[in-house]
Amino acid sequence: MRSELFAARHAEQNLDQRWTQQSPRMLRGLVTPDAPMIATKGAMVAYQGNVAFRHQGSASMGQLLKKVVTNEDTPMMRVEGHGEVFFARAAANIFLMYLEGPQDALTVSSANLLAFDAGLAWDIRRVRGVGSLASGAGLFNLEISGQGVVAVCCQGEPMILDCATPTFVDPQAAVCWSASLAPGVRTDVNLGTLVGRGSGESFQMAFHGQGFVVVQPAEM
């Protein structure tokens, strides 16, 4: 049988590495008994070998209470066993973030998180100044820290903004940002907004400080 589908660029990359970019939109993870992974539910598209997927609950009572209070419930699964697991989400571009120690941390929008090393610590963070307002995305996010790899996905080609200058981003377009930043919420709600004559851009995440924010060219 012949087909362009059988071209070498479509074949699995058999590299003995923990994480491998199978393509810009497909990630291969090598799971071993002593090195499990955490992934968002639905991120697995294929696997080979003896691999099991189990619900990943809160790592502590504090995390459980935060989930209840904030209603942040990013469904996650623990990936265990021995084999290769392939991750993807809606053909989004995938990027690997290498965290290099206990003081290295990244905050990720729940909608853009794909997978990460199980040895990394994670916790729920709330955007300041939200109160009872909600834009539908980006108000509660996951802060991940330690030494290991975090895989994030992005719709389209991302843009990196330096937040030394006050920076404002649509919550649905913010992919991830430096954990050293403490974003707030900027609102522009007026009578026109309440009667359906607003701009459609009433809420933005506000960043200012030493760090970066990754922005995707799409609102998920």
PDB file of N, CA and C in Angstrom, residues 89-95 108-114 137-138 141 152-161 167-177 201 205 207 212-220:
ATOM      1  N   ARG A  89      -4.543  18.675  21.827  1.00  0.00           N
ATOM      2  CA  ARG A  89      -5.848  19.273  22.092  1.00  0.00           C
ATOM      3  C   ARG A  89      -6.256  20.161  20.928  1.00  0.00           C
ATOM      4  N   ALA A  90      -7.245  19.723  20.184  1.00  0.00           N
ATOM      5  CA  ALA A  90      -7.855  20.518  19.109  1.00  0.00           C
ATOM      6  C   ALA A  90      -6.819  21.103  18.159  1.00  0.00           C
ATOM      7  N   ALA A  91      -5.774  20.334  17.852  1.00  0.00           N
ATOM      8  CA  ALA A  91      -4.722  20.737  16.914  1.00  0.00           C
ATOM      9  C   ALA A  91      -4.045  22.041  17.326  1.00  0.00           C
ATOM     10  N   ALA A  92      -4.031  22.344  18.628  1.00  0.00           N
ATOM     11  CA  ALA A  92      -3.352  23.544  19.118  1.00  0.00           C
ATOM     12  C   ALA A  92      -1.842  23.320  19.122  1.00  0.00           C
ATOM     13  N   ASN A  93      -1.081  24.396  18.998  1.00  0.00           N
ATOM     14  CA  ASN A  93       0.369  24.318  19.100  1.00  0.00           C
ATOM     15  C   ASN A  93       0.759  24.010  20.542  1.00  0.00           C
ATOM     16  N   ILE A  94       1.794  23.175  20.705  1.00  0.00           N
ATOM     17  CA  ILE A  94       2.223  22.732  22.027  1.00  0.00           C
ATOM     18  C   ILE A  94       3.629  23.247  22.301  1.00  0.00           C
ATOM     19  N   PHE A  95       3.841  23.732  23.518  1.00  0.00           N
ATOM     20  CA  PHE A  95       5.149  24.233  23.925  1.00  0.00           C
ATOM     21  C   PHE A  95       5.523  23.620  25.269  1.00  0.00           C
ATOM     22  N   VAL A 108      -0.532  28.961  34.865  1.00  0.00           N
ATOM     23  CA  VAL A 108      -1.094  28.515  33.594  1.00  0.00           C
ATOM     24  C   VAL A 108      -2.610  28.630  33.622  1.00  0.00           C
ATOM     25  N   SER A 109      -3.174  29.169  32.565  1.00  0.00           N
ATOM     26  CA  SER A 109      -4.623  29.168  32.411  1.00  0.00           C
ATOM     27  C   SER A 109      -5.098  27.725  32.295  1.00  0.00           C
ATOM     28  N   SER A 110      -6.133  27.376  33.028  1.00  0.00           N
ATOM     29  CA  SER A 110      -6.616  25.998  33.037  1.00  0.00           C
ATOM     30  C   SER A 110      -6.915  25.477  31.633  1.00  0.00           C
ATOM     31  N   ALA A 111      -7.443  26.348  30.778  1.00  0.00           N
ATOM     32  CA  ALA A 111      -7.825  25.925  29.437  1.00  0.00           C
ATOM     33  C   ALA A 111      -6.626  25.621  28.553  1.00  0.00           C
ATOM     34  N   ASN A 112      -5.428  26.068  28.963  1.00  0.00           N
ATOM     35  CA  ASN A 112      -4.231  25.891  28.133  1.00  0.00           C
ATOM     36  C   ASN A 112      -3.250  24.879  28.711  1.00  0.00           C
ATOM     37  N   LEU A 113      -3.583  24.291  29.829  1.00  0.00           N
ATOM     38  CA  LEU A 113      -2.712  23.284  30.423  1.00  0.00           C
ATOM     39  C   LEU A 113      -2.939  21.939  29.748  1.00  0.00           C
ATOM     40  N   LEU A 114      -1.836  21.250  29.400  1.00  0.00           N
ATOM     41  CA  LEU A 114      -1.940  19.948  28.740  1.00  0.00           C
ATOM     42  C   LEU A 114      -1.466  18.830  29.664  1.00  0.00           C
ATOM     43  N   ALA A 137     -13.480  33.054  32.069  1.00  0.00           N
ATOM     44  CA  ALA A 137     -12.214  32.334  31.907  1.00  0.00           C
ATOM     45  C   ALA A 137     -11.111  33.106  32.601  1.00  0.00           C
ATOM     46  N   GLY A 138     -10.097  32.378  33.017  1.00  0.00           N
ATOM     47  CA  GLY A 138      -8.878  32.998  33.472  1.00  0.00           C
ATOM     48  C   GLY A 138      -8.911  33.597  34.862  1.00  0.00           C
ATOM     49  N   ASN A 141      -6.518  30.067  38.252  1.00  0.00           N
ATOM     50  CA  ASN A 141      -5.542  29.379  37.429  1.00  0.00           C
ATOM     51  C   ASN A 141      -4.653  28.518  38.302  1.00  0.00           C
ATOM     52  N   VAL A 152       2.152  23.230  27.667  1.00  0.00           N
ATOM     53  CA  VAL A 152       1.005  24.113  27.485  1.00  0.00           C
ATOM     54  C   VAL A 152       0.636  24.128  26.008  1.00  0.00           C
ATOM     55  N   CYS A 153      -0.635  24.411  25.727  1.00  0.00           N
ATOM     56  CA  CYS A 153      -1.074  24.463  24.332  1.00  0.00           C
ATOM     57  C   CYS A 153      -1.605  25.855  24.026  1.00  0.00           C
ATOM     58  N   CYS A 154      -1.500  26.235  22.782  1.00  0.00           N
ATOM     59  CA  CYS A 154      -1.824  27.593  22.356  1.00  0.00           C
ATOM     60  C   CYS A 154      -2.512  27.543  21.002  1.00  0.00           C
ATOM     61  N   GLN A 155      -3.635  28.207  20.879  1.00  0.00           N
ATOM     62  CA  GLN A 155      -4.319  28.293  19.593  1.00  0.00           C
ATOM     63  C   GLN A 155      -3.603  29.320  18.724  1.00  0.00           C
ATOM     64  N   GLY A 156      -2.894  28.853  17.672  1.00  0.00           N
ATOM     65  CA  GLY A 156      -2.135  29.748  16.813  1.00  0.00           C
ATOM     66  C   GLY A 156      -0.749  30.016  17.371  1.00  0.00           C
ATOM     67  N   GLU A 157      -0.050  30.972  16.752  1.00  0.00           N
ATOM     68  CA  GLU A 157       1.300  31.327  17.165  1.00  0.00           C
ATOM     69  C   GLU A 157       1.234  32.338  18.310  1.00  0.00           C
ATOM     70  N   PRO A 158       1.900  32.056  19.422  1.00  0.00           N
ATOM     71  CA  PRO A 158       1.788  32.929  20.591  1.00  0.00           C
ATOM     72  C   PRO A 158       2.636  34.188  20.468  1.00  0.00           C
ATOM     73  N   MET A 159       2.337  35.139  21.317  1.00  0.00           N
ATOM     74  CA  MET A 159       3.114  36.359  21.457  1.00  0.00           C
ATOM     75  C   MET A 159       3.528  36.485  22.920  1.00  0.00           C
ATOM     76  N   ILE A 160       4.788  36.883  23.174  1.00  0.00           N
ATOM     77  CA  ILE A 160       5.300  37.047  24.522  1.00  0.00           C
ATOM     78  C   ILE A 160       5.393  38.541  24.817  1.00  0.00           C
ATOM     79  N   LEU A 161       4.728  38.982  25.870  1.00  0.00           N
ATOM     80  CA  LEU A 161       4.757  40.382  26.254  1.00  0.00           C
ATOM     81  C   LEU A 161       5.539  40.557  27.552  1.00  0.00           C
ATOM     82  N   THR A 167       0.328  46.018  31.241  1.00  0.00           N
ATOM     83  CA  THR A 167      -0.124  45.167  30.139  1.00  0.00           C
ATOM     84  C   THR A 167      -1.501  44.611  30.467  1.00  0.00           C
ATOM     85  N   PHE A 168      -2.407  44.630  29.475  1.00  0.00           N
ATOM     86  CA  PHE A 168      -3.779  44.179  29.684  1.00  0.00           C
ATOM     87  C   PHE A 168      -4.116  43.132  28.629  1.00  0.00           C
ATOM     88  N   VAL A 169      -4.664  41.996  29.074  1.00  0.00           N
ATOM     89  CA  VAL A 169      -4.893  40.859  28.190  1.00  0.00           C
ATOM     90  C   VAL A 169      -6.298  40.320  28.416  1.00  0.00           C
ATOM     91  N   ASP A 170      -6.976  39.978  27.340  1.00  0.00           N
ATOM     92  CA  ASP A 170      -8.264  39.311  27.466  1.00  0.00           C
ATOM     93  C   ASP A 170      -8.062  38.002  28.230  1.00  0.00           C
ATOM     94  N   PRO A 171      -8.869  37.729  29.248  1.00  0.00           N
ATOM     95  CA  PRO A 171      -8.660  36.510  30.050  1.00  0.00           C
ATOM     96  C   PRO A 171      -8.642  35.234  29.226  1.00  0.00           C
ATOM     97  N   GLN A 172      -9.400  35.181  28.127  1.00  0.00           N
ATOM     98  CA  GLN A 172      -9.454  33.970  27.319  1.00  0.00           C
ATOM     99  C   GLN A 172      -8.267  33.849  26.372  1.00  0.00           C
ATOM    100  N   ALA A 173      -7.467  34.911  26.255  1.00  0.00           N
ATOM    101  CA  ALA A 173      -6.290  34.877  25.380  1.00  0.00           C
ATOM    102  C   ALA A 173      -5.000  34.687  26.162  1.00  0.00           C
ATOM    103  N   ALA A 174      -5.055  34.795  27.487  1.00  0.00           N
ATOM    104  CA  ALA A 174      -3.861  34.612  28.312  1.00  0.00           C
ATOM    105  C   ALA A 174      -3.578  33.124  28.483  1.00  0.00           C
ATOM    106  N   VAL A 175      -2.402  32.685  28.056  1.00  0.00           N
ATOM    107  CA  VAL A 175      -2.022  31.265  28.115  1.00  0.00           C
ATOM    108  C   VAL A 175      -1.331  30.945  29.435  1.00  0.00           C
ATOM    109  N   CYS A 176      -0.264  31.660  29.743  1.00  0.00           N
ATOM    110  CA  CYS A 176       0.483  31.468  30.976  1.00  0.00           C
ATOM    111  C   CYS A 176       1.308  32.711  31.242  1.00  0.00           C
ATOM    112  N   TRP A 177       1.827  32.821  32.476  1.00  0.00           N
ATOM    113  CA  TRP A 177       2.616  34.000  32.816  1.00  0.00           C
ATOM    114  C   TRP A 177       3.521  33.680  33.998  1.00  0.00           C
ATOM    115  N   GLU A 201     -15.522  44.061  25.433  1.00  0.00           N
ATOM    116  CA  GLU A 201     -14.205  43.948  26.059  1.00  0.00           C
ATOM    117  C   GLU A 201     -14.255  44.589  27.443  1.00  0.00           C
ATOM    118  N   MET A 205      -7.343  41.156  32.073  1.00  0.00           N
ATOM    119  CA  MET A 205      -6.370  40.845  33.122  1.00  0.00           C
ATOM    120  C   MET A 205      -5.267  41.889  33.041  1.00  0.00           C
ATOM    121  N   PHE A 207      -1.498  43.097  34.088  1.00  0.00           N
ATOM    122  CA  PHE A 207      -0.177  42.644  34.528  1.00  0.00           C
ATOM    123  C   PHE A 207       0.768  43.838  34.615  1.00  0.00           C
ATOM    124  N   PHE A 212       6.700  37.959  32.311  1.00  0.00           N
ATOM    125  CA  PHE A 212       6.135  37.869  30.971  1.00  0.00           C
ATOM    126  C   PHE A 212       4.740  37.282  31.029  1.00  0.00           C
ATOM    127  N   VAL A 213       3.986  37.513  29.964  1.00  0.00           N
ATOM    128  CA  VAL A 213       2.699  36.834  29.775  1.00  0.00           C
ATOM    129  C   VAL A 213       2.660  36.340  28.341  1.00  0.00           C
ATOM    130  N   VAL A 214       2.186  35.110  28.151  1.00  0.00           N
ATOM    131  CA  VAL A 214       2.057  34.518  26.818  1.00  0.00           C
ATOM    132  C   VAL A 214       0.610  34.711  26.358  1.00  0.00           C
ATOM    133  N   VAL A 215       0.443  35.283  25.168  1.00  0.00           N
ATOM    134  CA  VAL A 215      -0.879  35.597  24.631  1.00  0.00           C
ATOM    135  C   VAL A 215      -1.099  34.813  23.340  1.00  0.00           C
ATOM    136  N   GLN A 216      -2.258  34.168  23.219  1.00  0.00           N
ATOM    137  CA  GLN A 216      -2.590  33.460  21.987  1.00  0.00           C
ATOM    138  C   GLN A 216      -3.523  34.312  21.128  1.00  0.00           C
ATOM    139  N   PRO A 217      -3.491  34.119  19.805  1.00  0.00           N
ATOM    140  CA  PRO A 217      -4.342  34.912  18.914  1.00  0.00           C
ATOM    141  C   PRO A 217      -5.748  34.318  18.799  1.00  0.00           C
ATOM    142  N   ALA A 218      -6.342  33.991  19.931  1.00  0.00           N
ATOM    143  CA  ALA A 218      -7.682  33.392  19.928  1.00  0.00           C
ATOM    144  C   ALA A 218      -8.264  33.535  21.317  1.00  0.00           C
ATOM    145  N   GLU A 219      -9.577  33.570  21.391  1.00  0.00           N
ATOM    146  CA  GLU A 219     -10.276  33.605  22.676  1.00  0.00           C
ATOM    147  C   GLU A 219     -11.031  32.297  22.821  1.00  0.00           C
ATOM    148  N   MET A 220     -10.523  31.427  23.719  1.00  0.00           N
ATOM    149  CA  MET A 220     -11.080  30.079  23.839  1.00  0.00           C
ATOM    150  C   MET A 220     -12.367  30.114  24.609  1.00  0.00           C
TER     151      MET A 220
END
